[in-house]
PDB file of C-alpha atoms in Angstrom:
ATOM      1  CA  GLU A   1      16.843  -0.472  21.367  1.00 95.00           C
ATOM      2  CA  VAL A   2      14.186  -2.377  23.274  1.00 96.00           C
ATOM      3  CA  GLN A   3      13.162  -0.239  26.238  1.00 98.00           C
ATOM      4  CA  LEU A   4      10.545  -0.029  28.981  1.00 98.00           C
ATOM      5  CA  VAL A   5      10.110   3.114  31.069  1.00 98.00           C
ATOM      6  CA  GLU A   6       7.806   3.191  34.094  1.00 98.00           C
ATOM      7  CA  SER A   7       6.249   6.266  35.659  1.00 97.00           C
ATOM      8  CA  GLY A   8       3.563   7.195  38.163  1.00 97.00           C
ATOM      9  CA  GLY A   9       5.033   6.027  41.437  1.00 97.00           C
ATOM     10  CA  GLY A  10       5.026   8.108  44.592  1.00 97.00           C
ATOM     11  CA  LEU A  11       3.799   8.462  48.150  1.00 98.00           C
ATOM     12  CA  VAL A  12       0.149   7.619  48.802  1.00 98.00           C
ATOM     13  CA  GLN A  13      -1.884   7.184  51.969  1.00 98.00           C
ATOM     14  CA  PRO A  14      -3.357   3.807  52.958  1.00 98.00           C
ATOM     15  CA  GLY A  15      -6.642   3.302  51.134  1.00 98.00           C
ATOM     16  CA  GLY A  16      -5.570   5.594  48.321  1.00 98.00           C
ATOM     17  CA  SER A  17      -5.093   4.974  44.604  1.00 98.00           C
ATOM     18  CA  LEU A  18      -2.278   5.278  42.102  1.00 98.00           C
ATOM     19  CA  ARG A  19      -1.911   4.523  38.399  1.00 98.00           C
ATOM     20  CA  LEU A  20       1.402   3.293  37.049  1.00 98.00           C
ATOM     21  CA  SER A  21       2.333   3.560  33.369  1.00 98.00           C
ATOM     22  CA  CYS A  22       4.968   1.782  31.316  1.00 98.00           C
ATOM     23  CA  ALA A  23       6.014   3.126  27.912  1.00 98.00           C
ATOM     24  CA  ALA A  24       7.448   0.559  25.526  1.00 98.00           C
ATOM     25  CA  SER A  25       9.679   1.163  22.534  1.00 98.00           C
ATOM     26  CA  GLY A  26      11.943  -0.709  20.155  1.00 97.00           C
ATOM     27  CA  PHE A  27       9.688  -3.736  19.631  1.00 97.00           C
ATOM     28  CA  THR A  28       6.197  -4.700  18.450  1.00 96.00           C
ATOM     29  CA  PHE A  29       4.367  -4.143  21.732  1.00 97.00           C
ATOM     30  CA  SER A  30       1.136  -5.776  20.572  1.00 96.00           C
ATOM     31  CA  SER A  31       2.908  -9.111  19.998  1.00 95.00           C
ATOM     32  CA  TYR A  32       3.879  -9.795  23.609  1.00 95.00           C
ATOM     33  CA  TRP A  33       2.365 -10.640  26.956  1.00 95.00           C
ATOM     34  CA  MET A  34       3.283  -7.970  29.490  1.00 96.00           C
ATOM     35  CA  SER A  35       3.657  -8.160  33.255  1.00 96.00           C
ATOM     36  CA  TRP A  36       4.104  -6.135  36.415  1.00 98.00           C
ATOM     37  CA  VAL A  37       6.547  -7.447  39.021  1.00 98.00           C
ATOM     38  CA  ARG A  38       7.228  -5.800  42.381  1.00 98.00           C
ATOM     39  CA  GLN A  39       9.949  -5.874  44.991  1.00 98.00           C
ATOM     40  CA  ALA A  40       9.366  -4.709  48.545  1.00 98.00           C
ATOM     41  CA  PRO A  41      12.350  -3.018  50.232  1.00 97.00           C
ATOM     42  CA  GLY A  42      15.015  -5.616  51.001  1.00 96.00           C
ATOM     43  CA  LYS A  43      12.803  -8.465  49.743  1.00 98.00           C
ATOM     44  CA  GLY A  44      12.583 -10.736  46.719  1.00 98.00           C
ATOM     45  CA  LEU A  45      10.690 -10.479  43.459  1.00 98.00           C
ATOM     46  CA  GLU A  46       6.908 -10.965  43.361  1.00 98.00           C
ATOM     47  CA  TRP A  47       4.920 -11.248  40.149  1.00 97.00           C
ATOM     48  CA  VAL A  48       1.813  -9.022  40.364  1.00 98.00           C
ATOM     49  CA  ALA A  49      -0.162  -9.357  37.124  1.00 97.00           C
ATOM     50  CA  ASN A  50       0.061 -10.142  33.448  1.00 94.00           C
ATOM     51  CA  ILE A  51      -2.001  -9.400  30.357  1.00 95.00           C
ATOM     52  CA  LYS A  52      -2.366 -11.051  26.982  1.00 94.00           C
ATOM     53  CA  GLN A  53      -1.460  -9.303  23.747  1.00 95.00           C
ATOM     54  CA  ASP A  54      -5.027  -8.143  22.999  1.00 95.00           C
ATOM     55  CA  GLY A  55      -6.001  -7.582  26.649  1.00 96.00           C
ATOM     56  CA  SER A  56      -8.535 -10.435  26.613  1.00 95.00           C
ATOM     57  CA  GLU A  57      -6.826 -12.379  29.431  1.00 94.00           C
ATOM     58  CA  LYS A  58      -5.534 -10.977  32.697  1.00 96.00           C
ATOM     59  CA  TYR A  59      -4.118 -12.767  35.721  1.00 95.00           C
ATOM     60  CA  TYR A  60      -3.268 -11.511  39.196  1.00 97.00           C
ATOM     61  CA  VAL A  61      -1.484 -12.679  42.318  1.00 97.00           C
ATOM     62  CA  ASP A  62      -4.048 -13.387  45.040  1.00 97.00           C
ATOM     63  CA  SER A  63      -2.905 -10.510  47.268  1.00 98.00           C
ATOM     64  CA  VAL A  64      -3.956  -7.845  44.717  1.00 98.00           C
ATOM     65  CA  LYS A  65      -7.073  -9.414  43.179  1.00 98.00           C
ATOM     66  CA  GLY A  66     -10.020  -7.038  43.315  1.00 98.00           C
ATOM     67  CA  ARG A  67      -7.756  -4.056  44.096  1.00 98.00           C
ATOM     68  CA  PHE A  68      -5.376  -3.807  41.123  1.00 98.00           C
ATOM     69  CA  THR A  69      -6.247  -3.740  37.418  1.00 98.00           C
ATOM     70  CA  ILE A  70      -3.756  -4.306  34.620  1.00 98.00           C
ATOM     71  CA  SER A  71      -4.511  -2.851  31.186  1.00 98.00           C
ATOM     72  CA  ARG A  72      -2.748  -1.921  27.971  1.00 98.00           C
ATOM     73  CA  ASP A  73      -3.142   0.413  25.005  1.00 98.00           C
ATOM     74  CA  ASN A  74      -1.448  -1.132  21.990  1.00 98.00           C
ATOM     75  CA  ALA A  75      -1.953   2.024  19.926  1.00 98.00           C
ATOM     76  CA  LYS A  76       0.110   3.935  22.484  1.00 98.00           C
ATOM     77  CA  ASN A  77       2.581   1.101  23.216  1.00 98.00           C
ATOM     78  CA  SER A  78       1.712   1.450  26.870  1.00 98.00           C
ATOM     79  CA  LEU A  79       1.014  -0.785  29.868  1.00 98.00           C
ATOM     80  CA  TYR A  80      -0.836   0.347  32.976  1.00 98.00           C
ATOM     81  CA  LEU A  81      -1.486  -0.754  36.542  1.00 98.00           C
ATOM     82  CA  GLN A  82      -4.382   0.858  38.384  1.00 98.00           C
ATOM     83  CA  MET A  83      -3.892   0.318  42.107  1.00 98.00           C
ATOM     84  CA  ASN A  84      -6.786   0.965  44.479  1.00 98.00           C
ATOM     85  CA  SER A  85      -7.288   0.407  48.207  1.00 98.00           C
ATOM     86  CA  LEU A  86      -3.538   0.523  48.711  1.00 98.00           C
ATOM     87  CA  ARG A  87      -2.007  -1.002  51.830  1.00 98.00           C
ATOM     88  CA  ALA A  88       1.338  -0.575  53.556  1.00 98.00           C
ATOM     89  CA  GLU A  89       2.351  -4.012  52.290  1.00 98.00           C
ATOM     90  CA  ASP A  90       2.013  -2.781  48.696  1.00 98.00           C
ATOM     91  CA  THR A  91       5.068  -0.574  49.243  1.00 98.00           C
ATOM     92  CA  ALA A  92       7.611  -1.700  46.654  1.00 98.00           C
ATOM     93  CA  VAL A  93       9.478  -0.905  43.494  1.00 98.00           C
ATOM     94  CA  TYR A  94       7.177  -1.843  40.620  1.00 98.00           C
ATOM     95  CA  TYR A  95       8.750  -3.096  37.403  1.00 98.00           C
ATOM     96  CA  CYS A  96       7.090  -3.656  34.069  1.00 98.00           C
ATOM     97  CA  ALA A  97       8.528  -6.506  32.057  1.00 97.00           C
ATOM     98  CA  ARG A  98       8.032  -7.950  28.606  1.00 97.00           C
ATOM     99  CA  GLY A  99       6.858 -11.549  28.584  1.00 95.00           C
ATOM    100  CA  GLY A 100       6.605 -14.039  25.794  1.00 89.00           C
ATOM    101  CA  ILE A 101       4.378 -14.805  22.868  1.00 86.00           C
ATOM    102  CA  ALA A 102       2.484 -17.696  24.459  1.00 79.00           C
ATOM    103  CA  ALA A 103       0.364 -17.717  27.594  1.00 69.00           C
ATOM    104  CA  ALA A 104       2.615 -20.068  29.447  1.00 71.00           C
ATOM    105  CA  GLY A 105       5.998 -21.592  28.872  1.00 73.00           C
ATOM    106  CA  SER A 106       7.663 -18.700  27.113  1.00 82.00           C
ATOM    107  CA  ASN A 107       6.785 -16.080  29.707  1.00 86.00           C
ATOM    108  CA  TRP A 108      10.303 -15.220  30.742  1.00 95.00           C
ATOM    109  CA  PHE A 109      10.883 -11.539  31.383  1.00 97.00           C
ATOM    110  CA  ASP A 110      13.177  -9.559  29.156  1.00 96.00           C
ATOM    111  CA  PRO A 111      13.673  -6.677  29.243  1.00 97.00           C
ATOM    112  CA  TRP A 112      12.612  -4.991  32.472  1.00 98.00           C
ATOM    113  CA  GLY A 113      12.019  -1.325  33.092  1.00 98.00           C
ATOM    114  CA  GLN A 114      14.055   0.612  35.638  1.00 98.00           C
ATOM    115  CA  GLY A 115      11.207   0.456  38.174  1.00 98.00           C
ATOM    116  CA  THR A 116       9.079   3.037  39.947  1.00 98.00           C
ATOM    117  CA  LEU A 117       8.782   3.265  43.731  1.00 98.00           C
ATOM    118  CA  VAL A 118       5.372   3.169  45.367  1.00 98.00           C
ATOM    119  CA  THR A 119       5.270   4.059  49.061  1.00 98.00           C
ATOM    120  CA  VAL A 120       2.059   3.571  51.002  1.00 98.00           C
ATOM    121  CA  SER A 121       2.236   5.438  54.271  1.00 97.00           C
ATOM    122  CA  SER A 122       0.346   7.984  56.342  1.00 96.00           C
TER     123      SER A 122
ATOM    124  CA  ASP B   1       0.189 -21.972  42.922  1.00 93.00           C
ATOM    125  CA  ILE B   2       3.565 -23.461  42.113  1.00 97.00           C
ATOM    126  CA  GLN B   3       6.088 -22.854  44.888  1.00 98.00           C
ATOM    127  CA  MET B   4       9.733 -22.314  43.975  1.00 98.00           C
ATOM    128  CA  THR B   5      12.427 -22.999  46.577  1.00 98.00           C
ATOM    129  CA  GLN B   6      16.031 -21.942  46.066  1.00 98.00           C
ATOM    130  CA  SER B   7      19.052 -23.164  47.970  1.00 98.00           C
ATOM    131  CA  PRO B   8      21.162 -21.904  49.487  1.00 97.00           C
ATOM    132  CA  SER B   9      19.643 -18.558  50.476  1.00 98.00           C
ATOM    133  CA  SER B  10      23.127 -17.082  50.633  1.00 97.00           C
ATOM    134  CA  LEU B  11      26.541 -18.202  49.541  1.00 96.00           C
ATOM    135  CA  SER B  12      30.084 -16.928  50.033  1.00 97.00           C
ATOM    136  CA  ALA B  13      32.600 -17.698  47.314  1.00 96.00           C
ATOM    137  CA  SER B  14      35.860 -16.456  45.843  1.00 96.00           C
ATOM    138  CA  VAL B  15      36.772 -15.201  42.389  1.00 96.00           C
ATOM    139  CA  GLY B  16      37.493 -18.213  40.207  1.00 96.00           C
ATOM    140  CA  ASP B  17      35.258 -20.603  42.172  1.00 97.00           C
ATOM    141  CA  ARG B  18      32.659 -22.826  40.561  1.00 97.00           C
ATOM    142  CA  VAL B  19      29.249 -22.148  42.078  1.00 97.00           C
ATOM    143  CA  THR B  20      25.953 -23.997  41.834  1.00 98.00           C
ATOM    144  CA  ILE B  21      22.533 -22.706  42.900  1.00 98.00           C
ATOM    145  CA  THR B  22      19.550 -25.034  43.086  1.00 98.00           C
ATOM    146  CA  CYS B  23      15.882 -24.354  42.448  1.00 98.00           C
ATOM    147  CA  ARG B  24      13.107 -26.839  43.219  1.00 98.00           C
ATOM    148  CA  ALA B  25       9.485 -26.594  42.053  1.00 98.00           C
ATOM    149  CA  SER B  26       6.541 -27.910  44.075  1.00 98.00           C
ATOM    150  CA  GLN B  27       5.279 -29.750  40.974  1.00 98.00           C
ATOM    151  CA  SER B  28       6.659 -30.623  37.575  1.00 97.00           C
ATOM    152  CA  ILE B  29       7.204 -27.560  35.388  1.00 96.00           C
ATOM    153  CA  SER B  30       8.841 -29.370  32.465  1.00 96.00           C
ATOM    154  CA  SER B  31      11.681 -27.070  31.332  1.00 96.00           C
ATOM    155  CA  TYR B  32       9.821 -23.806  31.958  1.00 96.00           C
ATOM    156  CA  LEU B  33      12.396 -22.403  34.358  1.00 97.00           C
ATOM    157  CA  ASN B  34      14.247 -19.112  34.019  1.00 98.00           C
ATOM    158  CA  TRP B  35      17.128 -17.503  35.924  1.00 98.00           C
ATOM    159  CA  TYR B  36      17.781 -13.824  36.644  1.00 98.00           C
ATOM    160  CA  GLN B  37      20.640 -11.818  38.145  1.00 98.00           C
ATOM    161  CA  GLN B  38      19.966  -8.678  40.136  1.00 98.00           C
ATOM    162  CA  LYS B  39      22.491  -6.166  41.422  1.00 98.00           C
ATOM    163  CA  PRO B  40      21.644  -3.622  44.132  1.00 96.00           C
ATOM    164  CA  GLY B  41      19.450  -0.792  42.884  1.00 96.00           C
ATOM    165  CA  LYS B  42      19.089  -2.320  39.429  1.00 98.00           C
ATOM    166  CA  ALA B  43      16.378  -4.207  37.571  1.00 98.00           C
ATOM    167  CA  PRO B  44      16.762  -7.973  37.212  1.00 98.00           C
ATOM    168  CA  LYS B  45      18.525  -9.286  34.132  1.00 98.00           C
ATOM    169  CA  LEU B  46      17.580 -12.483  32.318  1.00 98.00           C
ATOM    170  CA  LEU B  47      20.445 -15.011  32.237  1.00 98.00           C
ATOM    171  CA  ILE B  48      18.927 -18.369  31.295  1.00 98.00           C
ATOM    172  CA  TYR B  49      15.525 -19.235  29.842  1.00 96.00           C
ATOM    173  CA  ALA B  50      13.802 -22.569  29.286  1.00 95.00           C
ATOM    174  CA  ALA B  51      16.115 -24.181  31.852  1.00 97.00           C
ATOM    175  CA  SER B  52      19.264 -24.255  29.745  1.00 98.00           C
ATOM    176  CA  SER B  53      19.180 -21.619  26.990  1.00 97.00           C
ATOM    177  CA  LEU B  54      21.683 -18.804  27.436  1.00 98.00           C
ATOM    178  CA  GLN B  55      20.237 -15.347  26.834  1.00 97.00           C
ATOM    179  CA  SER B  56      22.032 -13.358  24.159  1.00 96.00           C
ATOM    180  CA  GLY B  57      24.947 -11.375  25.546  1.00 97.00           C
ATOM    181  CA  VAL B  58      25.289 -13.425  28.738  1.00 98.00           C
ATOM    182  CA  PRO B  59      28.793 -14.869  29.312  1.00 98.00           C
ATOM    183  CA  SER B  60      29.212 -18.576  28.657  1.00 98.00           C
ATOM    184  CA  ARG B  61      30.416 -19.206  32.223  1.00 98.00           C
ATOM    185  CA  PHE B  62      26.713 -19.213  33.136  1.00 98.00           C
ATOM    186  CA  SER B  63      24.806 -22.405  32.441  1.00 98.00           C
ATOM    187  CA  GLY B  64      21.524 -23.966  33.475  1.00 98.00           C
ATOM    188  CA  SER B  65      20.233 -27.506  33.641  1.00 98.00           C
ATOM    189  CA  GLY B  66      17.340 -29.594  34.876  1.00 98.00           C
ATOM    190  CA  SER B  67      13.772 -30.519  34.099  1.00 98.00           C
ATOM    191  CA  GLY B  68      10.674 -31.551  35.983  1.00 98.00           C
ATOM    192  CA  THR B  69      11.118 -30.228  39.528  1.00 98.00           C
ATOM    193  CA  ASP B  70      14.889 -29.822  40.009  1.00 98.00           C
ATOM    194  CA  PHE B  71      17.067 -27.207  38.336  1.00 98.00           C
ATOM    195  CA  THR B  72      20.536 -25.753  38.729  1.00 98.00           C
ATOM    196  CA  LEU B  73      22.340 -22.575  37.748  1.00 98.00           C
ATOM    197  CA  THR B  74      26.107 -22.969  37.526  1.00 98.00           C
ATOM    198  CA  ILE B  75      28.755 -20.285  37.243  1.00 98.00           C
ATOM    199  CA  SER B  76      31.900 -22.035  36.093  1.00 96.00           C
ATOM    200  CA  SER B  77      34.470 -19.471  37.226  1.00 96.00           C
ATOM    201  CA  LEU B  78      33.227 -16.573  39.335  1.00 97.00           C
ATOM    202  CA  GLN B  79      34.148 -13.083  38.203  1.00 96.00           C
ATOM    203  CA  PRO B  80      33.972  -9.952  40.374  1.00 94.00           C
ATOM    204  CA  GLU B  81      30.903  -8.715  38.492  1.00 96.00           C
ATOM    205  CA  ASP B  82      28.973 -11.929  39.304  1.00 96.00           C
ATOM    206  CA  PHE B  83      28.451 -11.071  42.953  1.00 93.00           C
ATOM    207  CA  ALA B  84      24.719 -10.387  43.031  1.00 97.00           C
ATOM    208  CA  THR B  85      21.390 -11.980  43.920  1.00 98.00           C
ATOM    209  CA  TYR B  86      20.015 -14.725  41.690  1.00 98.00           C
ATOM    210  CA  TYR B  87      16.360 -15.679  41.249  1.00 98.00           C
ATOM    211  CA  CYS B  88      14.649 -18.581  39.550  1.00 98.00           C
ATOM    212  CA  GLN B  89      11.177 -18.162  38.025  1.00 98.00           C
ATOM    213  CA  GLN B  90       8.695 -20.692  36.666  1.00 97.00           C
ATOM    214  CA  SER B  91       6.785 -19.860  33.487  1.00 95.00           C
ATOM    215  CA  TYR B  92       4.880 -23.159  33.313  1.00 94.00           C
ATOM    216  CA  SER B  93       1.769 -21.470  34.688  1.00 93.00           C
ATOM    217  CA  THR B  94       0.247 -18.117  33.797  1.00 91.00           C
ATOM    218  CA  PHE B  95       0.408 -17.517  37.586  1.00 94.00           C
ATOM    219  CA  ILE B  96       4.110 -16.860  37.674  1.00 96.00           C
ATOM    220  CA  THR B  97       6.230 -17.435  40.780  1.00 97.00           C
ATOM    221  CA  PHE B  98       9.813 -16.680  41.740  1.00 98.00           C
ATOM    222  CA  GLY B  99      12.194 -18.354  44.118  1.00 98.00           C
ATOM    223  CA  GLN B 100      13.164 -16.381  47.218  1.00 98.00           C
ATOM    224  CA  GLY B 101      16.593 -15.537  45.849  1.00 98.00           C
ATOM    225  CA  THR B 102      20.195 -16.562  46.483  1.00 98.00           C
ATOM    226  CA  ARG B 103      22.622 -13.861  47.550  1.00 98.00           C
ATOM    227  CA  LEU B 104      26.124 -14.533  46.270  1.00 97.00           C
ATOM    228  CA  GLU B 105      28.755 -12.727  48.326  1.00 96.00           C
ATOM    229  CA  ILE B 106      32.509 -12.357  48.144  1.00 88.00           C
ATOM    230  CA  LYS B 107      34.432 -14.557  50.581  1.00 87.00           C
TER     231      LYS B 107
END
């Protein structure tokens, strides 16, 4: 069964840091682009970042550039999101999602993990 | 960035109705348009990819069409389990964007 399981969410103070992890199983992790997508409480979906199969290309939404870093470890079938300088507006459920094989075009998301909640508050 | 605009933002319908949701891109995205369904407290689920391809396991009452800038998701005969929020997403660019969502409610 293809599965993604996120972990690492929690309560953090403004300006703090958090590292999210996503464990993949049931497919050849190293063959796919991977992404993080977030959803603030009561709001819509927002793509956060994606990373190429070998980690050589990374892209971010403008609101997190310079603060968040996406990475992956293909030997461990794992995806990460290092979040620094966190703000209240980063409060959201963070999902990891499997993308496609190509950089663009085939980057639809399936499957998604169950999500992990990040709350930024003092 | 490519902006995605869905309409309507919310919709009330009855079981058995035919429903259409529209998604418009701010520039041509060819057929690189995907649709998701999300139920409260759950992760989104892929319904349609590449504008009109039905994801495996998704009921055939769901269909997608369009190319360029204008796309539609149609549910041919609403079932009780279809009441949810629907999102479009463009995968033309590596900078991915979603529509704001359409909430489908029971009339």
